């Protein structure tokens, strides 16, 4: 515990809590403070947005494939039948089907990361809301998990396509890579995610949209980013 405390104190000294770092500088500091740990830390971005989380018109929710991936894969299932089920399986889905798969999930099986559904199955899949909703795994057209092109969605999400949704405090969280990524790859991913969120500003959101943006590793202090509006 003492060693961890010393390491954390050392990391804190590398980060100026009063500064908003340009992306280039932020990534250099991030690489420095995440080096030397015993595992490959996950890099996260958190953005505090100028939205009213209670207003449905201002909800920020979606999915995006980052240019350099996130350094990990996801377990994906697909609610689909016929030839499209075979295509989804070939694209990387760990389980495919409709009635049998719905029963399996309804019985409590949720050992997967993402559920994709074809629109024609949603009348049945919708009944899984009480199981998948609390886990954040309910298919939705808003984040691309309800789609007619199931195979493509399976391939993208299995490869690490990320989902995001603002929380009750108006914050959006996302994994943008690993500490082992080259600086250029991290910068490209972070920039892509921030710009994606910028384009989602609701018309009813007034004033500053991105109030604060920070990047951090699993065990590192947050580094505040300088973000152009």
PDB file of C-alpha atoms in Angstrom:
ATOM      1  CA  UNK A   1       0.000   0.000   0.000  1.00  0.00           C
ATOM      2  CA  UNK A   2       2.873   2.319   0.857  1.00  0.00           C
ATOM      3  CA  UNK A   3       4.508   1.686  -2.521  1.00  0.00           C
ATOM      4  CA  UNK A   4       1.278   2.457  -4.339  1.00  0.00           C
ATOM      5  CA  UNK A   5       0.941   5.704  -2.387  1.00  0.00           C
ATOM      6  CA  UNK A   6       4.453   6.800  -3.342  1.00  0.00           C
ATOM      7  CA  UNK A   7       3.793   5.976  -6.980  1.00  0.00           C
ATOM      8  CA  UNK A   8       0.552   7.927  -6.935  1.00  0.00           C
ATOM      9  CA  UNK A   9       2.258  10.921  -5.313  1.00  0.00           C
ATOM     10  CA  UNK A  10       4.872  10.802  -8.044  1.00  0.00           C
ATOM     11  CA  UNK A  11       2.175  10.780 -10.728  1.00  0.00           C
ATOM     12  CA  UNK A  12       0.385  13.703  -9.112  1.00  0.00           C
ATOM     13  CA  UNK A  13       3.563  15.781  -9.306  1.00  0.00           C
ATOM     14  CA  UNK A  14       3.627  15.282 -13.077  1.00  0.00           C
ATOM     15  CA  UNK A  15       0.129  16.727 -13.541  1.00  0.00           C
ATOM     16  CA  UNK A  16      -0.689  20.408 -13.092  1.00  0.00           C
ATOM     17  CA  UNK A  17      -4.259  20.284 -11.761  1.00  0.00           C
ATOM     18  CA  UNK A  18      -4.784  23.954 -12.634  1.00  0.00           C
ATOM     19  CA  UNK A  19      -3.793  23.595 -16.271  1.00  0.00           C
ATOM     20  CA  UNK A  20      -5.799  22.668 -19.336  1.00  0.00           C
ATOM     21  CA  UNK A  21      -3.393  20.708 -21.507  1.00  0.00           C
ATOM     22  CA  UNK A  22      -3.282  20.789 -25.306  1.00  0.00           C
ATOM     23  CA  UNK A  23      -3.866  17.237 -26.554  1.00  0.00           C
ATOM     24  CA  UNK A  24      -0.228  16.693 -27.580  1.00  0.00           C
ATOM     25  CA  UNK A  25       1.045  17.666 -24.124  1.00  0.00           C
ATOM     26  CA  UNK A  26      -1.673  15.707 -22.325  1.00  0.00           C
ATOM     27  CA  UNK A  27      -0.802  12.480 -24.123  1.00  0.00           C
ATOM     28  CA  UNK A  28       2.918  12.923 -23.428  1.00  0.00           C
ATOM     29  CA  UNK A  29       2.205  13.320 -19.697  1.00  0.00           C
ATOM     30  CA  UNK A  30      -0.268  10.432 -19.769  1.00  0.00           C
ATOM     31  CA  UNK A  31       2.281   8.115 -21.380  1.00  0.00           C
ATOM     32  CA  UNK A  32       4.850   9.117 -18.775  1.00  0.00           C
ATOM     33  CA  UNK A  33       2.644   8.551 -15.717  1.00  0.00           C
ATOM     34  CA  UNK A  34       1.203   5.246 -16.952  1.00  0.00           C
ATOM     35  CA  UNK A  35       4.605   3.771 -17.813  1.00  0.00           C
ATOM     36  CA  UNK A  36       6.118   1.217 -15.476  1.00  0.00           C
ATOM     37  CA  UNK A  37       2.901  -0.237 -14.054  1.00  0.00           C
ATOM     38  CA  UNK A  38       2.432  -3.987 -13.927  1.00  0.00           C
ATOM     39  CA  UNK A  39      -0.463  -4.000 -16.381  1.00  0.00           C
ATOM     40  CA  UNK A  40      -1.502  -2.231 -19.558  1.00  0.00           C
ATOM     41  CA  UNK A  41      -3.767   0.521 -18.260  1.00  0.00           C
ATOM     42  CA  UNK A  42      -7.000   1.372 -20.035  1.00  0.00           C
ATOM     43  CA  UNK A  43      -7.205   4.993 -21.180  1.00  0.00           C
ATOM     44  CA  UNK A  44     -10.491   6.794 -20.579  1.00  0.00           C
ATOM     45  CA  UNK A  45     -11.962  10.136 -21.583  1.00  0.00           C
ATOM     46  CA  UNK A  46     -14.635  11.829 -19.471  1.00  0.00           C
ATOM     47  CA  UNK A  47     -16.521  14.856 -20.744  1.00  0.00           C
ATOM     48  CA  UNK A  48     -18.818  17.057 -18.664  1.00  0.00           C
ATOM     49  CA  UNK A  49     -21.444  18.473 -20.999  1.00  0.00           C
ATOM     50  CA  UNK A  50     -23.692  21.500 -20.894  1.00  0.00           C
ATOM     51  CA  UNK A  51     -26.917  19.521 -21.098  1.00  0.00           C
ATOM     52  CA  UNK A  52     -29.949  18.913 -18.921  1.00  0.00           C
ATOM     53  CA  UNK A  53     -29.828  15.135 -18.297  1.00  0.00           C
ATOM     54  CA  UNK A  54     -33.509  15.180 -17.329  1.00  0.00           C
ATOM     55  CA  UNK A  55     -34.460  16.510 -20.760  1.00  0.00           C
ATOM     56  CA  UNK A  56     -34.906  13.624 -23.213  1.00  0.00           C
ATOM     57  CA  UNK A  57     -34.163  15.984 -26.114  1.00  0.00           C
ATOM     58  CA  UNK A  58     -30.682  16.591 -24.717  1.00  0.00           C
ATOM     59  CA  UNK A  59     -29.653  12.975 -24.131  1.00  0.00           C
ATOM     60  CA  UNK A  60     -26.264  12.151 -25.638  1.00  0.00           C
ATOM     61  CA  UNK A  61     -26.201   8.518 -26.661  1.00  0.00           C
ATOM     62  CA  UNK A  62     -24.592   6.612 -29.487  1.00  0.00           C
ATOM     63  CA  UNK A  63     -21.682   4.521 -30.672  1.00  0.00           C
ATOM     64  CA  UNK A  64     -18.519   5.161 -32.625  1.00  0.00           C
ATOM     65  CA  UNK A  65     -15.621   3.189 -34.084  1.00  0.00           C
ATOM     66  CA  UNK A  66     -12.356   4.883 -33.174  1.00  0.00           C
ATOM     67  CA  UNK A  67      -9.678   5.015 -35.900  1.00  0.00           C
ATOM     68  CA  UNK A  68      -7.113   2.978 -33.936  1.00  0.00           C
ATOM     69  CA  UNK A  69      -9.490   0.682 -32.045  1.00  0.00           C
ATOM     70  CA  UNK A  70      -9.434   0.357 -28.257  1.00  0.00           C
ATOM     71  CA  UNK A  71      -6.986  -2.509 -27.808  1.00  0.00           C
ATOM     72  CA  UNK A  72      -9.590  -5.106 -26.879  1.00  0.00           C
ATOM     73  CA  UNK A  73     -12.432  -7.117 -28.369  1.00  0.00           C
ATOM     74  CA  UNK A  74     -16.013  -7.548 -27.185  1.00  0.00           C
ATOM     75  CA  UNK A  75     -18.315 -10.532 -26.816  1.00  0.00           C
ATOM     76  CA  UNK A  76     -21.328  -9.938 -29.061  1.00  0.00           C
ATOM     77  CA  UNK A  77     -24.633 -11.783 -29.458  1.00  0.00           C
ATOM     78  CA  UNK A  78     -27.189 -11.242 -32.221  1.00  0.00           C
ATOM     79  CA  UNK A  79     -30.944 -11.631 -32.192  1.00  0.00           C
ATOM     80  CA  UNK A  80     -31.481 -12.613 -35.807  1.00  0.00           C
ATOM     81  CA  UNK A  81     -32.611 -15.641 -37.799  1.00  0.00           C
ATOM     82  CA  UNK A  82     -32.314 -17.197 -41.246  1.00  0.00           C
ATOM     83  CA  UNK A  83     -29.319 -16.565 -43.478  1.00  0.00           C
ATOM     84  CA  UNK A  84     -28.547 -13.400 -41.546  1.00  0.00           C
ATOM     85  CA  UNK A  85     -27.931 -15.513 -38.450  1.00  0.00           C
ATOM     86  CA  UNK A  86     -25.231 -17.409 -40.342  1.00  0.00           C
ATOM     87  CA  UNK A  87     -23.731 -14.123 -41.516  1.00  0.00           C
ATOM     88  CA  UNK A  88     -23.728 -12.742 -37.970  1.00  0.00           C
ATOM     89  CA  UNK A  89     -22.020 -15.882 -36.697  1.00  0.00           C
ATOM     90  CA  UNK A  90     -19.387 -15.627 -39.419  1.00  0.00           C
ATOM     91  CA  UNK A  91     -18.859 -11.958 -38.491  1.00  0.00           C
ATOM     92  CA  UNK A  92     -17.942 -12.925 -34.933  1.00  0.00           C
ATOM     93  CA  UNK A  93     -21.150 -13.264 -32.901  1.00  0.00           C
ATOM     94  CA  UNK A  94     -20.707 -15.737 -30.037  1.00  0.00           C
ATOM     95  CA  UNK A  95     -24.429 -16.601 -30.024  1.00  0.00           C
ATOM     96  CA  UNK A  96     -27.177 -16.039 -32.609  1.00  0.00           C
ATOM     97  CA  UNK A  97     -30.882 -16.801 -32.732  1.00  0.00           C
ATOM     98  CA  UNK A  98     -34.233 -15.488 -31.629  1.00  0.00           C
ATOM     99  CA  UNK A  99     -36.558 -17.570 -29.448  1.00  0.00           C
ATOM    100  CA  UNK A 100     -33.900 -19.862 -27.944  1.00  0.00           C
ATOM    101  CA  UNK A 101     -31.487 -16.983 -27.351  1.00  0.00           C
ATOM    102  CA  UNK A 102     -34.220 -14.821 -25.828  1.00  0.00           C
ATOM    103  CA  UNK A 103     -35.083 -17.654 -23.424  1.00  0.00           C
ATOM    104  CA  UNK A 104     -31.424 -18.111 -22.481  1.00  0.00           C
ATOM    105  CA  UNK A 105     -31.029 -14.410 -21.679  1.00  0.00           C
ATOM    106  CA  UNK A 106     -34.388 -14.247 -19.920  1.00  0.00           C
ATOM    107  CA  UNK A 107     -33.214 -17.101 -17.693  1.00  0.00           C
ATOM    108  CA  UNK A 108     -30.344 -14.917 -16.517  1.00  0.00           C
ATOM    109  CA  UNK A 109     -27.456 -15.405 -18.965  1.00  0.00           C
ATOM    110  CA  UNK A 110     -25.744 -12.075 -19.635  1.00  0.00           C
ATOM    111  CA  UNK A 111     -22.118 -13.122 -20.167  1.00  0.00           C
ATOM    112  CA  UNK A 112     -21.659 -10.884 -23.195  1.00  0.00           C
ATOM    113  CA  UNK A 113     -20.792  -7.242 -23.797  1.00  0.00           C
ATOM    114  CA  UNK A 114     -23.110  -6.175 -26.613  1.00  0.00           C
ATOM    115  CA  UNK A 115     -26.452  -7.396 -27.969  1.00  0.00           C
ATOM    116  CA  UNK A 116     -27.383  -6.664 -31.587  1.00  0.00           C
ATOM    117  CA  UNK A 117     -30.927  -7.124 -32.895  1.00  0.00           C
ATOM    118  CA  UNK A 118     -32.590  -7.054 -36.304  1.00  0.00           C
ATOM    119  CA  UNK A 119     -35.627  -4.706 -36.289  1.00  0.00           C
ATOM    120  CA  UNK A 120     -38.015  -7.567 -37.057  1.00  0.00           C
ATOM    121  CA  UNK A 121     -37.034  -9.328 -33.824  1.00  0.00           C
ATOM    122  CA  UNK A 122     -37.565  -6.346 -31.527  1.00  0.00           C
ATOM    123  CA  UNK A 123     -41.199  -7.178 -30.743  1.00  0.00           C
ATOM    124  CA  UNK A 124     -39.839 -10.252 -28.971  1.00  0.00           C
ATOM    125  CA  UNK A 125     -36.489  -8.863 -27.806  1.00  0.00           C
ATOM    126  CA  UNK A 126     -38.267  -5.902 -26.202  1.00  0.00           C
ATOM    127  CA  UNK A 127     -39.491  -8.256 -23.496  1.00  0.00           C
ATOM    128  CA  UNK A 128     -35.893  -8.540 -22.255  1.00  0.00           C
ATOM    129  CA  UNK A 129     -35.859  -4.923 -21.110  1.00  0.00           C
ATOM    130  CA  UNK A 130     -35.974  -5.832 -17.422  1.00  0.00           C
ATOM    131  CA  UNK A 131     -32.908  -8.076 -17.858  1.00  0.00           C
ATOM    132  CA  UNK A 132     -30.811  -6.104 -20.344  1.00  0.00           C
ATOM    133  CA  UNK A 133     -31.899  -2.573 -19.469  1.00  0.00           C
ATOM    134  CA  UNK A 134     -30.237  -2.348 -16.026  1.00  0.00           C
ATOM    135  CA  UNK A 135     -27.050  -3.867 -17.486  1.00  0.00           C
ATOM    136  CA  UNK A 136     -26.939  -1.293 -20.285  1.00  0.00           C
ATOM    137  CA  UNK A 137     -27.144  -4.058 -22.899  1.00  0.00           C
ATOM    138  CA  UNK A 138     -30.616  -3.516 -24.365  1.00  0.00           C
ATOM    139  CA  UNK A 139     -30.441  -3.146 -28.167  1.00  0.00           C
ATOM    140  CA  UNK A 140     -31.368   0.344 -29.365  1.00  0.00           C
ATOM    141  CA  UNK A 141     -31.370   2.095 -32.744  1.00  0.00           C
ATOM    142  CA  UNK A 142     -29.835   5.128 -31.012  1.00  0.00           C
ATOM    143  CA  UNK A 143     -26.500   3.391 -30.529  1.00  0.00           C
ATOM    144  CA  UNK A 144     -26.551   1.244 -33.643  1.00  0.00           C
ATOM    145  CA  UNK A 145     -27.423  -2.039 -31.950  1.00  0.00           C
ATOM    146  CA  UNK A 146     -30.793  -2.339 -33.702  1.00  0.00           C
ATOM    147  CA  UNK A 147     -29.995  -2.543 -37.396  1.00  0.00           C
ATOM    148  CA  UNK A 148     -30.911  -4.371 -40.596  1.00  0.00           C
ATOM    149  CA  UNK A 149     -27.198  -4.919 -41.288  1.00  0.00           C
ATOM    150  CA  UNK A 150     -26.564  -7.193 -38.328  1.00  0.00           C
ATOM    151  CA  UNK A 151     -23.360  -8.756 -39.659  1.00  0.00           C
ATOM    152  CA  UNK A 152     -21.627  -5.391 -40.081  1.00  0.00           C
ATOM    153  CA  UNK A 153     -22.719  -4.266 -36.615  1.00  0.00           C
ATOM    154  CA  UNK A 154     -21.435  -7.502 -35.091  1.00  0.00           C
ATOM    155  CA  UNK A 155     -18.082  -7.077 -36.814  1.00  0.00           C
ATOM    156  CA  UNK A 156     -17.721  -3.460 -35.667  1.00  0.00           C
ATOM    157  CA  UNK A 157     -18.712  -4.027 -32.045  1.00  0.00           C
ATOM    158  CA  UNK A 158     -16.661  -7.219 -31.760  1.00  0.00           C
ATOM    159  CA  UNK A 159     -13.644  -5.216 -32.938  1.00  0.00           C
ATOM    160  CA  UNK A 160     -14.168  -2.669 -30.164  1.00  0.00           C
ATOM    161  CA  UNK A 161     -16.744  -0.154 -31.368  1.00  0.00           C
ATOM    162  CA  UNK A 162     -17.647   1.840 -28.260  1.00  0.00           C
ATOM    163  CA  UNK A 163     -21.049   2.789 -26.906  1.00  0.00           C
ATOM    164  CA  UNK A 164     -21.631   5.889 -24.808  1.00  0.00           C
ATOM    165  CA  UNK A 165     -24.491   7.509 -22.938  1.00  0.00           C
ATOM    166  CA  UNK A 166     -24.571  10.511 -20.644  1.00  0.00           C
ATOM    167  CA  UNK A 167     -25.093   9.808 -16.959  1.00  0.00           C
ATOM    168  CA  UNK A 168     -27.341  11.671 -14.518  1.00  0.00           C
ATOM    169  CA  UNK A 169     -24.642  14.311 -14.025  1.00  0.00           C
ATOM    170  CA  UNK A 170     -24.335  15.124 -17.721  1.00  0.00           C
ATOM    171  CA  UNK A 171     -21.043  13.243 -18.098  1.00  0.00           C
ATOM    172  CA  UNK A 172     -20.036  10.977 -20.974  1.00  0.00           C
ATOM    173  CA  UNK A 173     -17.371   8.309 -20.421  1.00  0.00           C
ATOM    174  CA  UNK A 174     -15.482   6.335 -23.068  1.00  0.00           C
ATOM    175  CA  UNK A 175     -12.548   3.968 -23.392  1.00  0.00           C
ATOM    176  CA  UNK A 176     -10.190   5.348 -26.038  1.00  0.00           C
ATOM    177  CA  UNK A 177      -7.308   2.873 -25.971  1.00  0.00           C
ATOM    178  CA  UNK A 178      -4.505   1.373 -23.919  1.00  0.00           C
ATOM    179  CA  UNK A 179      -1.437   2.903 -22.294  1.00  0.00           C
ATOM    180  CA  UNK A 180       0.724   0.852 -24.667  1.00  0.00           C
ATOM    181  CA  UNK A 181      -0.678   2.662 -27.711  1.00  0.00           C
ATOM    182  CA  UNK A 182       1.752   4.983 -29.528  1.00  0.00           C
ATOM    183  CA  UNK A 183       1.181   8.664 -28.752  1.00  0.00           C
ATOM    184  CA  UNK A 184      -0.126   9.276 -32.253  1.00  0.00           C
ATOM    185  CA  UNK A 185      -2.764   6.552 -31.956  1.00  0.00           C
ATOM    186  CA  UNK A 186      -4.009   7.838 -28.608  1.00  0.00           C
ATOM    187  CA  UNK A 187      -4.207  11.397 -29.919  1.00  0.00           C
ATOM    188  CA  UNK A 188      -6.114  10.265 -32.990  1.00  0.00           C
ATOM    189  CA  UNK A 189      -8.633   8.294 -30.922  1.00  0.00           C
ATOM    190  CA  UNK A 190      -9.159  11.026 -28.321  1.00  0.00           C
ATOM    191  CA  UNK A 191      -9.565  13.674 -31.001  1.00  0.00           C
ATOM    192  CA  UNK A 192     -12.019  11.490 -32.933  1.00  0.00           C
ATOM    193  CA  UNK A 193     -14.173  10.855 -29.867  1.00  0.00           C
ATOM    194  CA  UNK A 194     -14.271  14.494 -28.761  1.00  0.00           C
ATOM    195  CA  UNK A 195     -15.168  15.665 -32.261  1.00  0.00           C
ATOM    196  CA  UNK A 196     -17.877  13.008 -32.488  1.00  0.00           C
ATOM    197  CA  UNK A 197     -19.458  14.315 -29.281  1.00  0.00           C
ATOM    198  CA  UNK A 198     -19.158  17.930 -30.476  1.00  0.00           C
ATOM    199  CA  UNK A 199     -21.275  17.088 -33.515  1.00  0.00           C
ATOM    200  CA  UNK A 200     -24.016  15.738 -31.252  1.00  0.00           C
ATOM    201  CA  UNK A 201     -24.783  19.019 -29.481  1.00  0.00           C
ATOM    202  CA  UNK A 202     -28.581  19.184 -29.100  1.00  0.00           C
ATOM    203  CA  UNK A 203     -30.268  22.278 -30.590  1.00  0.00           C
ATOM    204  CA  UNK A 204     -31.882  22.927 -27.205  1.00  0.00           C
ATOM    205  CA  UNK A 205     -28.537  22.949 -25.372  1.00  0.00           C
ATOM    206  CA  UNK A 206     -27.576  26.570 -24.765  1.00  0.00           C
ATOM    207  CA  UNK A 207     -24.196  28.020 -23.848  1.00  0.00           C
ATOM    208  CA  UNK A 208     -20.967  26.063 -23.481  1.00  0.00           C
ATOM    209  CA  UNK A 209     -21.466  22.458 -24.630  1.00  0.00           C
ATOM    210  CA  UNK A 210     -18.181  20.878 -23.514  1.00  0.00           C
ATOM    211  CA  UNK A 211     -17.633  22.272 -20.038  1.00  0.00           C
ATOM    212  CA  UNK A 212     -14.739  19.993 -19.161  1.00  0.00           C
ATOM    213  CA  UNK A 213     -12.847  17.082 -20.712  1.00  0.00           C
ATOM    214  CA  UNK A 214     -10.272  14.887 -18.998  1.00  0.00           C
ATOM    215  CA  UNK A 215      -8.166  11.893 -19.954  1.00  0.00           C
ATOM    216  CA  UNK A 216      -6.740   9.352 -17.522  1.00  0.00           C
ATOM    217  CA  UNK A 217      -5.403   5.848 -17.130  1.00  0.00           C
ATOM    218  CA  UNK A 218      -6.929   3.174 -14.903  1.00  0.00           C
ATOM    219  CA  UNK A 219      -4.667   4.154 -12.004  1.00  0.00           C
ATOM    220  CA  UNK A 220      -3.558   7.648 -12.987  1.00  0.00           C
ATOM    221  CA  UNK A 221      -4.806  11.110 -12.030  1.00  0.00           C
ATOM    222  CA  UNK A 222      -6.971  12.896 -14.587  1.00  0.00           C
ATOM    223  CA  UNK A 223      -5.428  15.363 -17.013  1.00  0.00           C
ATOM    224  CA  UNK A 224      -7.756  18.164 -18.084  1.00  0.00           C
ATOM    225  CA  UNK A 225      -7.799  18.850 -21.807  1.00  0.00           C
ATOM    226  CA  UNK A 226      -7.907  22.121 -23.680  1.00  0.00           C
ATOM    227  CA  UNK A 227     -10.911  21.728 -25.985  1.00  0.00           C
ATOM    228  CA  UNK A 228     -11.966  24.124 -28.724  1.00  0.00           C
ATOM    229  CA  UNK A 229     -15.732  24.565 -28.853  1.00  0.00           C
TER     230      UNK A 229
END
